[in-house]
C-alpha cells in the first residue's frame, strides 16, 4: 500500500509546487515592490513605532508636562543655555522659567484655576511661548488667536471659547477696540491685558499700568507691570489641580470643513507627540531651529516646543522675510528649519546670493505637507540642504504620515503590505455631495485603487497617540468630522477632507481639499466666511467663492463670482477696501468675476450654488464674456484682467 500511495503523494506535491508558482507569478509585481521598498519600510516603522512612540510612552509614564520638562532642563545644568534667539536678544532657560513662574503666580492670584481659558493674540515674540508655558503650570488653557483675523471672523473666534482673560499685543489693540466699540463687546472678557515686551534682565522695568480714561477706548492692564510685581516661586496647587500629561495645554483654531473656526484641544501629550516627530531628524540639544511661521499656527509652535522638549535653541522672527532668511541662518547658525506653505517657493524666487547660500549650517528642512515637486527639486538643487522631511498632519487630525525618503512630491508613505490593516485609509467620495461612497451590498466604504483619488481618513483609536482624535470644544463640529461603520461594523474614522492619491509604491500625493475649503498662503480659507463678507459689502448680492489653481503657486488662489445687479455697476475699489478691513490677507480673493446673468450662478434643488462649472472656467478670459478682475498685492487693489496679464499669470510671472 505504501508503494501505491507514493505516486499520489508525489503528484500532490508537484501540484502544490505548481499552484505556489502560479500564485507567485500572479503576485510577482507585488512581491517585487515589497522587496524594493523593504528597507524604506523598516526605517519608517522604526521611526514611528520605536523612536517616536517610545518617547511618547516614556513621557506619559512620568506624567510629564511642558513646565516639568523645562524645569528639568534648568535643574540638570541648562539654566544658562540659550532657549530663544530674538533679534539681538538671547533668552536663557532660566529667564524663560522665571517669567513663566511669574505668569503662573499672577494668574493664580487673580483666581484662575485648572480648566479656565485665557486668550492670547499677538505677533511672534518669546513672550508668546512663555505665556502659554506659564499658564500651563496652573492648568489654565491658552487660546491661540489668529492675529490676522478682523471683524466678524475675529468676533466668531473670540466667542468659540469662553475666556476668563485676554492677553493682546500692543500692536493689536486697535483691532480689538473695533470689537469693544461695536456689537461684540460682550464677547470680550472683563480682564484684558496688554503686553508689549517683558524681559527678565537687570535694569529693565515696565511702564505704568495703562487704563485709558476715554470711554471710547478699550481699558487694558499693562501685563508687564503686573508680572514685574509678582514673585517667581513655584505656585502651590491644591490637590487635584495639578496639570497632567493628558490635560489640555492650548486651543488652536482650524477652519475645518464647515467654514466656522473651531477650537482644537491640544493636550501636553499631543504636543509632545508632535514635537517627537523631530526625532526622525536625529534632533538634539545641539541643533538650532528656525521658523518664520506665526506662533498661533502649529508650524510656528514647533521651534518653541522643540526648545522646551529637547533643550535646543529656537530662533524666533517677527515675520518671514525671504531676503533676510539666509542672513538669519548664518547669524544664529541654524541647523533645522520648519517650513510650511509657499515658504520654499519664496526663497527659490529670490535673487541668487552666493555668499549666503553657500557654507550655511542648515542641514534639514522639516514641514509640509505636499510641497510642489518643482519647488522641492529647485530648492534642494540650489541650496544644498541635505535632508528634506515632508510630514503630513493636521492640528486636530489623527492621520500622520512622514516622507523619510525625500521622495519629491510625496507627503508620506505607508508600506504596501501594511495598507490593508493600516489605520489610515483612502476611500472614494462623491465629488458633488462630499459623502463617502459605499458598497450597495455591504454598506461599507469603497477603498481606492492605486492612482485613484479619494479622501484620506484615519481610524480613531483612543489608546494610540497617533490615532487619537480629541475633537473640538464644539461637540456638534466634532461629530461632523467622525464617520461611523466605515470598513466594519462599529468602527469610526476621522475625515480629513483632503483628497489624495496613492501610487503603487505606497507614496501619497496631495490632490485637493474637499468641500468649501481651499488652502492659500499656508492657511485654510473658508469660502462661506468670504462669501458672507462679500454679501455684506455688495448689498447681499449672490456670490460664490472657490479655489482655482495658478501655475507656480502653492495651494489654490481664491476666486469670487459675484452676480451683477441691475442697480448700476459694482464698485470694485470699494469692494477691495471693504475686504481689506473684514478679511485676513490670505482670505482676500485674488480674482473677482462679475457674472452678467443669473445663469452664471446655477443652483441645485436644495438652493446650493454649483461651483463646478465656475471652477473649470477659472480665470480664463477667453472662456467667458464676464469681466474678471485680478488683485495686486502691491497696490492692494483690483485691475481688469486682460489677455496679456492672463498669459503672464499662466507663465507664473505674476506676483501674488
GROMACS .gro file of N, CA, C and O in nm, residues 62-109:
model
  192
   62UNK      N    1   0.581   5.925   3.303
   62UNK     CA    2   0.627   6.025   3.400
   62UNK      C    3   0.523   6.134   3.424
   62UNK      O    4   0.547   6.224   3.504
   63UNK      N    5   0.409   6.123   3.353
   63UNK     CA    6   0.304   6.225   3.361
   63UNK      C    7   0.363   6.364   3.338
   63UNK      O    8   0.334   6.461   3.409
   64UNK      N    9   0.447   6.373   3.236
   64UNK     CA   10   0.524   6.494   3.210
   64UNK      C   11   0.438   6.603   3.148
   64UNK      O   12   0.345   6.576   3.071
   65UNK      N   13   0.470   6.726   3.182
   65UNK     CA   14   0.409   6.844   3.120
   65UNK      C   15   0.522   6.932   3.070
   65UNK      O   16   0.639   6.908   3.099
   66UNK      N   17   0.488   7.034   2.995
   66UNK     CA   18   0.593   7.119   2.939
   66UNK      C   19   0.667   7.197   3.047
   66UNK      O   20   0.788   7.220   3.035
   67UNK      N   21   0.596   7.238   3.151
   67UNK     CA   22   0.665   7.311   3.258
   67UNK      C   23   0.761   7.217   3.332
   67UNK      O   24   0.871   7.257   3.372
   68UNK      N   25   0.723   7.090   3.349
   68UNK     CA   26   0.813   6.994   3.413
   68UNK      C   27   0.936   6.970   3.325
   68UNK      O   28   1.048   6.954   3.376
   69UNK      N   29   0.915   6.971   3.194
   69UNK     CA   30   1.025   6.948   3.100
   69UNK      C   31   1.129   7.058   3.108
   69UNK      O   32   1.249   7.032   3.116
   70UNK      N   33   1.083   7.184   3.110
   70UNK     CA   34   1.179   7.294   3.114
   70UNK      C   35   1.243   7.305   3.253
   70UNK      O   36   1.360   7.341   3.266
   71UNK      N   37   1.168   7.273   3.357
   71UNK     CA   38   1.226   7.272   3.492
   71UNK      C   39   1.338   7.168   3.502
   71UNK      O   40   1.440   7.190   3.569
   72UNK      N   41   1.318   7.057   3.433
   72UNK     CA   42   1.419   6.951   3.432
   72UNK      C   43   1.546   6.999   3.361
   72UNK      O   44   1.658   6.971   3.406
   73UNK      N   45   1.528   7.072   3.250
   73UNK     CA   46   1.643   7.124   3.176
   73UNK      C   47   1.724   7.219   3.264
   73UNK      O   48   1.847   7.213   3.268
   74UNK      N   49   1.655   7.308   3.337
   74UNK     CA   50   1.721   7.403   3.426
   74UNK      C   51   1.792   7.330   3.540
   74UNK      O   52   1.907   7.360   3.575
   75UNK      N   53   1.724   7.232   3.599
   75UNK     CA   54   1.778   7.159   3.713
   75UNK      C   55   1.902   7.081   3.676
   75UNK      O   56   1.995   7.065   3.758
   76UNK      N   57   1.905   7.030   3.552
   76UNK     CA   58   2.018   6.946   3.510
   76UNK      C   59   2.132   7.025   3.449
   76UNK      O   60   2.214   6.971   3.373
   77UNK      N   61   2.137   7.155   3.479
   77UNK     CA   62   2.253   7.236   3.438
   77UNK      C   63   2.233   7.320   3.314
   77UNK      O   64   2.329   7.379   3.264
   78UNK      N   65   2.110   7.329   3.265
   78UNK     CA   66   2.087   7.406   3.142
   78UNK      C   67   2.035   7.546   3.165
   78UNK      O   68   1.987   7.610   3.072
   79UNK      N   69   2.046   7.597   3.288
   79UNK     CA   70   1.989   7.727   3.322
   79UNK      C   71   2.041   7.839   3.234
   79UNK      O   72   1.966   7.928   3.190
   80UNK      N   73   2.171   7.837   3.204
   80UNK     CA   74   2.233   7.946   3.128
   80UNK      C   75   2.242   7.917   2.978
   80UNK      O   76   2.300   7.996   2.903
   81UNK      N   77   2.187   7.804   2.936
   81UNK     CA   78   2.183   7.774   2.792
   81UNK      C   79   2.082   7.866   2.723
   81UNK      O   80   1.984   7.908   2.784
   82UNK      N   81   2.105   7.892   2.595
   82UNK     CA   82   2.014   7.977   2.519
   82UNK      C   83   1.889   7.897   2.484
   82UNK      O   84   1.897   7.786   2.431
   83UNK      N   85   1.774   7.953   2.514
   83UNK     CA   86   1.646   7.892   2.477
   83UNK      C   87   1.590   7.958   2.351
   83UNK      O   88   1.549   7.889   2.258
   84UNK      N   89   1.592   8.092   2.346
   84UNK     CA   90   1.540   8.166   2.231
   84UNK      C   91   1.639   8.271   2.183
   84UNK      O   92   1.701   8.341   2.265
   85UNK      N   93   1.652   8.280   2.051
   85UNK     CA   94   1.717   8.395   1.988
   85UNK      C   95   1.607   8.480   1.927
   85UNK      O   96   1.518   8.430   1.858
   86UNK      N   97   1.614   8.611   1.954
   86UNK     CA   98   1.513   8.702   1.900
   86UNK      C   99   1.580   8.836   1.872
   86UNK      O  100   1.605   8.914   1.963
   87UNK      N  101   1.614   8.859   1.745
   87UNK     CA  102   1.691   8.978   1.712
   87UNK      C  103   1.825   8.972   1.783
   87UNK      O  104   1.900   8.874   1.772
   88UNK      N  105   1.857   9.074   1.859
   88UNK     CA  106   1.981   9.078   1.937
   88UNK      C  107   1.965   9.013   2.073
   88UNK      O  108   2.063   9.002   2.149
   89UNK      N  109   1.844   8.973   2.107
   89UNK     CA  110   1.818   8.916   2.239
   89UNK      C  111   1.854   8.768   2.245
   89UNK      O  112   1.837   8.694   2.147
   90UNK      N  113   1.900   8.726   2.363
   90UNK     CA  114   1.925   8.586   2.391
   90UNK      C  115   1.855   8.551   2.522
   90UNK      O  116   1.897   8.596   2.629
   91UNK      N  117   1.750   8.472   2.511
   91UNK     CA  118   1.673   8.432   2.629
   91UNK      C  119   1.728   8.298   2.679
   91UNK      O  120   1.727   8.199   2.606
   92UNK      N  121   1.772   8.295   2.804
   92UNK     CA  122   1.820   8.169   2.862
   92UNK      C  123   1.702   8.090   2.919
   92UNK      O  124   1.593   8.144   2.939
   93UNK      N  125   1.728   7.962   2.947
   93UNK     CA  126   1.623   7.879   3.006
   93UNK      C  127   1.584   7.930   3.144
   93UNK      O  128   1.469   7.919   3.185
   94UNK      N  129   1.680   7.987   3.215
   94UNK     CA  130   1.649   8.042   3.347
   94UNK      C  131   1.554   8.161   3.335
   94UNK      O  132   1.462   8.177   3.415
   95UNK      N  133   1.575   8.246   3.233
   95UNK     CA  134   1.487   8.361   3.212
   95UNK      C  135   1.347   8.315   3.173
   95UNK      O  136   1.247   8.370   3.220
   96UNK      N  137   1.340   8.216   3.084
   96UNK     CA  138   1.210   8.163   3.042
   96UNK      C  139   1.137   8.102   3.161
   96UNK      O  140   1.017   8.125   3.181
   97UNK      N  141   1.209   8.024   3.240
   97UNK     CA  142   1.148   7.964   3.359
   97UNK      C  143   1.098   8.072   3.455
   97UNK      O  144   0.987   8.064   3.508
   98UNK      N  145   1.180   8.176   3.475
   98UNK     CA  146   1.142   8.283   3.568
   98UNK      C  147   1.016   8.355   3.526
   98UNK      O  148   0.925   8.379   3.608
   99UNK      N  149   1.006   8.392   3.397
   99UNK     CA  150   0.886   8.462   3.352
   99UNK      C  151   0.764   8.371   3.359
   99UNK      O  152   0.655   8.415   3.395
  100UNK      N  153   0.782   8.242   3.324
  100UNK     CA  154   0.668   8.150   3.328
  100UNK      C  155   0.614   8.134   3.470
  100UNK      O  156   0.493   8.120   3.491
  101UNK      N  157   0.705   8.137   3.568
  101UNK     CA  158   0.661   8.129   3.708
  101UNK      C  159   0.586   8.255   3.749
  101UNK      O  160   0.487   8.249   3.823
  102UNK      N  161   0.631   8.371   3.702
  102UNK     CA  162   0.559   8.496   3.730
  102UNK      C  163   0.418   8.489   3.671
  102UNK      O  164   0.320   8.528   3.735
  103UNK      N  165   0.408   8.439   3.546
  103UNK     CA  166   0.278   8.427   3.479
  103UNK      C  167   0.186   8.337   3.560
  103UNK      O  168   0.068   8.368   3.584
  104UNK      N  169   0.237   8.221   3.601
  104UNK     CA  170   0.157   8.125   3.678
  104UNK      C  171   0.108   8.186   3.809
  104UNK      O  172  -0.011   8.176   3.844
  105UNK      N  173   0.198   8.251   3.881
  105UNK     CA  174   0.162   8.309   4.011
  105UNK      C  175   0.063   8.424   3.997
  105UNK      O  176  -0.029   8.437   4.078
  106UNK      N  177   0.084   8.506   3.894
  106UNK     CA  178  -0.007   8.620   3.880
  106UNK      C  179  -0.149   8.574   3.849
  106UNK      O  180  -0.246   8.617   3.915
  107UNK      N  181  -0.164   8.486   3.751
  107UNK     CA  182  -0.299   8.446   3.711
  107UNK      C  183  -0.364   8.354   3.815
  107UNK      O  184  -0.487   8.352   3.827
  108UNK      N  185  -0.284   8.282   3.891
  108UNK     CA  186  -0.341   8.208   4.003
  108UNK      C  187  -0.390   8.307   4.108
  108UNK      O  188  -0.495   8.287   4.171
  109UNK      N  189  -0.316   8.417   4.126
  109UNK     CA  190  -0.353   8.517   4.224
  109UNK      C  191  -0.482   8.590   4.196
  109UNK      O  192  -0.549   8.639   4.287
   0.00000   0.00000   0.00000
